[in-house]
Amino acid sequence: MENKLWKIGFFTGLTSFVLLILGVRTLLGVDLGVKNYLAFGVFSLTVGILAALLLFYKLKTAFYIFLIALFLGFAEFFRSIIMDTDGMGDLLGILSLFIISTFGLGIAAIVQAVLYLLRKNKENPN
């Protein structure tokens, strides 16, 4: 499993990078500059590293919750871009992606900590 961690992290980061470019360049029709690609790359690299670290430390529940939150964030990102009624869909989409994925990571950490404490309490019921 540890041999595949970098592949899972790379795939997660690459998928995030492609989805960001697809949303902004293709759906919005915006010409992207170097700074845009750099920002998308930093976000995608962060997502990939977080995914790989969650699996490296054997936090599978947190990993799945984080991926679900990331999926929901991208769904909201695309929904905001497509349903752009007042010209703020791109900004709201990016912000919702960042907020939902960060919130998901926080919820994942809390759930994993509760599971750890429950398992520890079950093993040692003093």
PDB file of N, CA, C and O in Angstrom, residues 28 76-96:
ATOM      1  N   LEU A  28     -15.820  29.010 -18.267  1.00  0.00           N
ATOM      2  CA  LEU A  28     -15.898  30.471 -18.198  1.00  0.00           C
ATOM      3  C   LEU A  28     -15.341  31.145 -19.444  1.00  0.00           C
ATOM      4  O   LEU A  28     -15.692  32.277 -19.739  1.00  0.00           O
ATOM      5  N   GLU A  76     -19.993  22.069  -6.266  1.00  0.00           N
ATOM      6  CA  GLU A  76     -20.454  23.436  -6.017  1.00  0.00           C
ATOM      7  C   GLU A  76     -19.714  24.443  -6.901  1.00  0.00           C
ATOM      8  O   GLU A  76     -20.292  25.426  -7.366  1.00  0.00           O
ATOM      9  N   PHE A  77     -18.445  24.197  -7.151  1.00  0.00           N
ATOM     10  CA  PHE A  77     -17.642  25.039  -8.033  1.00  0.00           C
ATOM     11  C   PHE A  77     -18.253  25.079  -9.433  1.00  0.00           C
ATOM     12  O   PHE A  77     -18.492  26.161  -9.992  1.00  0.00           O
ATOM     13  N   PHE A  78     -18.549  23.905  -9.975  1.00  0.00           N
ATOM     14  CA  PHE A  78     -19.139  23.852 -11.312  1.00  0.00           C
ATOM     15  C   PHE A  78     -20.566  24.389 -11.328  1.00  0.00           C
ATOM     16  O   PHE A  78     -20.981  25.037 -12.277  1.00  0.00           O
ATOM     17  N   ARG A  79     -21.330  24.133 -10.263  1.00  0.00           N
ATOM     18  CA  ARG A  79     -22.683  24.659 -10.188  1.00  0.00           C
ATOM     19  C   ARG A  79     -22.676  26.183 -10.169  1.00  0.00           C
ATOM     20  O   ARG A  79     -23.468  26.829 -10.848  1.00  0.00           O
ATOM     21  N   SER A  80     -21.750  26.759  -9.413  1.00  0.00           N
ATOM     22  CA  SER A  80     -21.666  28.218  -9.341  1.00  0.00           C
ATOM     23  C   SER A  80     -21.265  28.823 -10.680  1.00  0.00           C
ATOM     24  O   SER A  80     -21.759  29.885 -11.054  1.00  0.00           O
ATOM     25  N   ILE A  81     -20.381  28.157 -11.386  1.00  0.00           N
ATOM     26  CA  ILE A  81     -19.957  28.672 -12.687  1.00  0.00           C
ATOM     27  C   ILE A  81     -21.094  28.570 -13.703  1.00  0.00           C
ATOM     28  O   ILE A  81     -21.363  29.510 -14.447  1.00  0.00           O
ATOM     29  N   ILE A  82     -21.770  27.439 -13.720  1.00  0.00           N
ATOM     30  CA  ILE A  82     -22.833  27.224 -14.706  1.00  0.00           C
ATOM     31  C   ILE A  82     -24.039  28.104 -14.420  1.00  0.00           C
ATOM     32  O   ILE A  82     -24.656  28.651 -15.327  1.00  0.00           O
ATOM     33  N   MET A  83     -24.390  28.261 -13.157  1.00  0.00           N
ATOM     34  CA  MET A  83     -25.571  29.037 -12.786  1.00  0.00           C
ATOM     35  C   MET A  83     -25.224  30.510 -12.532  1.00  0.00           C
ATOM     36  O   MET A  83     -25.887  31.166 -11.747  1.00  0.00           O
ATOM     37  N   ASP A  84     -24.223  31.017 -13.193  1.00  0.00           N
ATOM     38  CA  ASP A  84     -23.755  32.390 -13.007  1.00  0.00           C
ATOM     39  C   ASP A  84     -24.828  33.369 -13.489  1.00  0.00           C
ATOM     40  O   ASP A  84     -24.989  33.600 -14.672  1.00  0.00           O
ATOM     41  N   THR A  85     -25.549  33.953 -12.546  1.00  0.00           N
ATOM     42  CA  THR A  85     -26.611  34.883 -12.916  1.00  0.00           C
ATOM     43  C   THR A  85     -26.216  36.336 -12.729  1.00  0.00           C
ATOM     44  O   THR A  85     -26.732  37.209 -13.402  1.00  0.00           O
ATOM     45  N   ASP A  86     -25.298  36.600 -11.831  1.00  0.00           N
ATOM     46  CA  ASP A  86     -24.950  37.992 -11.556  1.00  0.00           C
ATOM     47  C   ASP A  86     -23.477  38.315 -11.798  1.00  0.00           C
ATOM     48  O   ASP A  86     -23.002  39.352 -11.386  1.00  0.00           O
ATOM     49  N   GLY A  87     -22.750  37.440 -12.453  1.00  0.00           N
ATOM     50  CA  GLY A  87     -21.356  37.708 -12.773  1.00  0.00           C
ATOM     51  C   GLY A  87     -20.379  37.367 -11.665  1.00  0.00           C
ATOM     52  O   GLY A  87     -19.196  37.626 -11.788  1.00  0.00           O
ATOM     53  N   MET A  88     -20.862  36.806 -10.578  1.00  0.00           N
ATOM     54  CA  MET A  88     -19.992  36.466  -9.457  1.00  0.00           C
ATOM     55  C   MET A  88     -19.807  34.956  -9.305  1.00  0.00           C
ATOM     56  O   MET A  88     -19.276  34.505  -8.306  1.00  0.00           O
ATOM     57  N   GLY A  89     -20.251  34.179 -10.277  1.00  0.00           N
ATOM     58  CA  GLY A  89     -20.194  32.726 -10.182  1.00  0.00           C
ATOM     59  C   GLY A  89     -18.795  32.183 -10.096  1.00  0.00           C
ATOM     60  O   GLY A  89     -18.542  31.215  -9.378  1.00  0.00           O
ATOM     61  N   ASP A  90     -17.852  32.811 -10.815  1.00  0.00           N
ATOM     62  CA  ASP A  90     -16.479  32.318 -10.776  1.00  0.00           C
ATOM     63  C   ASP A  90     -15.855  32.520  -9.407  1.00  0.00           C
ATOM     64  O   ASP A  90     -15.228  31.620  -8.859  1.00  0.00           O
ATOM     65  N   LEU A  91     -16.052  33.700  -8.834  1.00  0.00           N
ATOM     66  CA  LEU A  91     -15.501  33.979  -7.511  1.00  0.00           C
ATOM     67  C   LEU A  91     -16.158  33.111  -6.447  1.00  0.00           C
ATOM     68  O   LEU A  91     -15.478  32.521  -5.603  1.00  0.00           O
ATOM     69  N   LEU A  92     -17.473  33.026  -6.491  1.00  0.00           N
ATOM     70  CA  LEU A  92     -18.186  32.196  -5.521  1.00  0.00           C
ATOM     71  C   LEU A  92     -17.837  30.722  -5.673  1.00  0.00           C
ATOM     72  O   LEU A  92     -17.765  29.991  -4.689  1.00  0.00           O
ATOM     73  N   GLY A  93     -17.615  30.282  -6.902  1.00  0.00           N
ATOM     74  CA  GLY A  93     -17.248  28.888  -7.137  1.00  0.00           C
ATOM     75  C   GLY A  93     -15.897  28.541  -6.554  1.00  0.00           C
ATOM     76  O   GLY A  93     -15.748  27.518  -5.871  1.00  0.00           O
ATOM     77  N   ILE A  94     -14.912  29.383  -6.788  1.00  0.00           N
ATOM     78  CA  ILE A  94     -13.566  29.140  -6.241  1.00  0.00           C
ATOM     79  C   ILE A  94     -13.592  29.198  -4.715  1.00  0.00           C
ATOM     80  O   ILE A  94     -13.013  28.347  -4.044  1.00  0.00           O
ATOM     81  N   LEU A  95     -14.273  30.207  -4.178  1.00  0.00           N
ATOM     82  CA  LEU A  95     -14.348  30.324  -2.720  1.00  0.00           C
ATOM     83  C   LEU A  95     -15.071  29.137  -2.098  1.00  0.00           C
ATOM     84  O   LEU A  95     -14.651  28.630  -1.058  1.00  0.00           O
ATOM     85  N   SER A  96     -16.149  28.698  -2.717  1.00  0.00           N
ATOM     86  CA  SER A  96     -16.865  27.550  -2.170  1.00  0.00           C
ATOM     87  C   SER A  96     -16.021  26.283  -2.246  1.00  0.00           C
ATOM     88  O   SER A  96     -16.057  25.459  -1.325  1.00  0.00           O
TER      89      SER A  96
END
